[in-house]
Amino acid sequence: MKTLLAILLLIPSLSWGEDTKLSCNYIKEMIYGPDGETSLNYIFENPNIFIFNDSDKSLTRIYEYGNKEYYLDNEQSNKTFYNFTYENISMNVTHSEILKLNRFTLEISGETFKDTMLKTMYFMECKITN
């Protein structure tokens, strides 16, 4: 029993502390514009950095110029997937983003919207970093 408990504590996605730093690379992005869909497959050299706070279930994307905070959507989340939302209104235009974090595989899928129109969809692979 002690061995099993020790193994479970070594699996990062099951033993997250209060703040967990995630380094994420895009693996696919689809951009929706007036000319239709453009699909891009690549891995960015500069990873996206997220901080997941386990106590309040918030997710923060770290940028050089500031941070973007996402909030847990309790109605859409379950034990495997955490759904996060972000919304900002500037110049009477609503910019929103929805992220889905798989807490076991550390994959993030996201969608961004300008007003109600889908703008981009993307997929990221993440790993826990210090």
Short mmCIF file of C-alpha atoms in Angstrom, two decimals:
data_model
loop_
_atom_site.label_atom_id
_atom_site.label_comp_id
_atom_site.label_asym_id
_atom_site.label_seq_id
_atom_site.Cartn_x
_atom_site.Cartn_y
_atom_site.Cartn_z
CA MET A 1 0.00 0.00 0.00
CA LYS A 2 2.83 2.42 0.85
CA THR A 3 4.47 1.69 -2.51
CA LEU A 4 1.26 2.48 -4.37
CA LEU A 5 0.85 5.73 -2.47
CA ALA A 6 4.46 6.71 -3.23
CA ILE A 7 3.94 6.01 -6.95
CA LEU A 8 0.75 8.11 -7.02
CA LEU A 9 2.58 11.03 -5.39
CA LEU A 10 5.21 10.89 -8.15
CA ILE A 11 2.61 11.35 -10.89
CA PRO A 12 2.47 15.16 -11.31
CA SER A 13 -1.08 15.46 -12.59
CA LEU A 14 -2.42 13.64 -9.55
CA SER A 15 -0.32 15.43 -6.95
CA TRP A 16 -0.53 19.08 -7.96
CA GLY A 17 0.32 21.57 -5.27
CA GLU A 18 -1.30 24.97 -4.83
CA ASP A 19 0.42 26.62 -7.85
CA THR A 20 1.58 24.56 -10.83
CA LYS A 21 3.60 26.13 -13.65
CA LEU A 22 2.86 24.72 -17.11
CA SER A 23 4.98 25.25 -20.22
CA CYS A 24 2.81 24.74 -23.32
CA ASN A 25 3.54 24.51 -27.05
CA TYR A 26 0.97 24.95 -29.80
CA ILE A 27 0.63 21.80 -31.88
CA LYS A 28 -2.18 22.98 -34.15
CA GLU A 29 -4.02 26.22 -34.79
CA MET A 30 -6.94 26.97 -37.08
CA ILE A 31 -7.65 30.59 -37.95
CA TYR A 32 -11.11 31.59 -39.17
CA GLY A 33 -11.21 34.73 -41.29
CA PRO A 34 -13.23 36.28 -44.10
CA ASP A 35 -11.45 34.00 -46.61
CA GLY A 36 -12.31 30.82 -44.71
CA GLU A 37 -10.29 28.48 -42.51
CA THR A 38 -6.49 28.36 -42.44
CA SER A 39 -5.00 25.38 -40.64
CA LEU A 40 -1.46 25.58 -39.29
CA ASN A 41 0.53 22.69 -37.84
CA TYR A 42 3.63 23.70 -35.94
CA ILE A 43 5.31 23.86 -32.57
CA PHE A 44 6.27 27.32 -31.36
CA GLU A 45 9.85 27.81 -30.15
CA ASN A 46 8.64 30.05 -27.31
CA PRO A 47 6.24 28.15 -25.09
CA ASN A 48 3.19 29.65 -23.47
CA ILE A 49 3.46 29.75 -19.69
CA PHE A 50 0.40 29.09 -17.54
CA ILE A 51 0.04 29.00 -13.76
CA PHE A 52 -2.70 26.70 -12.48
CA ASN A 53 -3.82 27.44 -8.91
CA ASP A 54 -5.30 24.30 -7.42
CA SER A 55 -6.90 26.00 -4.41
CA ASP A 56 -9.16 28.41 -6.34
CA LYS A 57 -9.04 26.50 -9.66
CA SER A 58 -7.85 29.52 -11.64
CA LEU A 59 -5.55 29.56 -14.65
CA THR A 60 -3.28 32.49 -15.54
CA ARG A 61 -1.41 32.93 -18.84
CA ILE A 62 1.87 34.79 -18.31
CA TYR A 63 2.87 37.43 -20.88
CA GLU A 64 5.83 39.83 -20.88
CA TYR A 65 3.43 42.79 -20.81
CA GLY A 66 0.99 41.40 -18.21
CA ASN A 67 -1.11 38.39 -17.34
CA LYS A 68 -4.46 37.07 -18.52
CA GLU A 69 -6.61 35.38 -15.87
CA TYR A 70 -9.09 32.65 -16.76
CA TYR A 71 -11.85 31.54 -14.43
CA LEU A 72 -13.22 28.06 -13.89
CA ASP A 73 -16.60 27.32 -15.42
CA ASN A 74 -18.01 24.97 -12.77
CA GLU A 75 -20.99 23.95 -14.89
CA GLN A 76 -18.79 22.59 -17.70
CA SER A 77 -15.90 21.12 -15.67
CA ASN A 78 -15.54 17.62 -14.30
CA LYS A 79 -12.80 15.52 -12.66
CA THR A 80 -10.80 15.17 -15.90
CA PHE A 81 -11.43 18.42 -17.77
CA TYR A 82 -11.34 21.93 -16.35
CA ASN A 83 -13.08 24.52 -18.54
CA PHE A 84 -11.89 28.10 -18.18
CA THR A 85 -13.25 31.34 -19.60
CA TYR A 86 -11.84 34.81 -20.18
CA GLU A 87 -13.75 37.84 -21.37
CA ASN A 88 -12.69 41.40 -22.10
CA ILE A 89 -14.63 44.29 -23.62
CA SER A 90 -12.69 47.03 -25.38
CA MET A 91 -14.02 49.62 -27.79
CA ASN A 92 -17.50 48.00 -27.56
CA VAL A 93 -16.15 44.68 -28.89
CA THR A 94 -16.24 41.56 -26.73
CA HIS A 95 -13.11 39.41 -26.86
CA SER A 96 -13.53 36.05 -25.19
CA GLU A 97 -11.60 32.82 -24.89
CA ILE A 98 -12.53 29.35 -23.71
CA LEU A 99 -9.85 26.88 -22.61
CA LYS A 100 -10.23 23.20 -21.75
CA LEU A 101 -7.41 21.69 -19.65
CA ASN A 102 -7.12 17.92 -19.40
CA ARG A 103 -5.59 17.49 -15.96
CA PHE A 104 -4.19 14.03 -16.74
CA THR A 105 -2.61 14.56 -20.19
CA LEU A 106 -1.94 18.31 -19.66
CA GLU A 107 -3.38 19.13 -23.09
CA ILE A 108 -5.14 22.44 -23.60
CA SER A 109 -7.64 23.17 -26.34
CA GLY A 110 -8.84 26.69 -26.84
CA GLU A 111 -11.18 28.87 -28.84
CA THR A 112 -11.11 32.64 -29.19
CA PHE A 113 -14.06 34.78 -30.22
CA LYS A 114 -14.54 38.36 -31.34
CA ASP A 115 -18.09 39.24 -30.35
CA THR A 116 -19.86 35.94 -31.12
CA MET A 117 -17.82 34.97 -34.20
CA LEU A 118 -15.26 32.15 -33.88
CA LYS A 119 -11.79 33.54 -34.58
CA THR A 120 -9.31 30.74 -33.78
CA MET A 121 -9.16 27.21 -32.43
CA TYR A 122 -5.93 25.72 -31.13
CA PHE A 123 -4.41 22.78 -29.32
CA MET A 124 -1.42 22.80 -26.96
CA GLU A 125 0.67 20.17 -25.24
CA CYS A 126 1.93 21.17 -21.79
CA LYS A 127 4.38 19.93 -19.25
CA ILE A 128 4.94 20.88 -15.62
CA THR A 129 8.01 23.09 -15.10
CA ASN A 130 9.65 24.81 -12.15
#
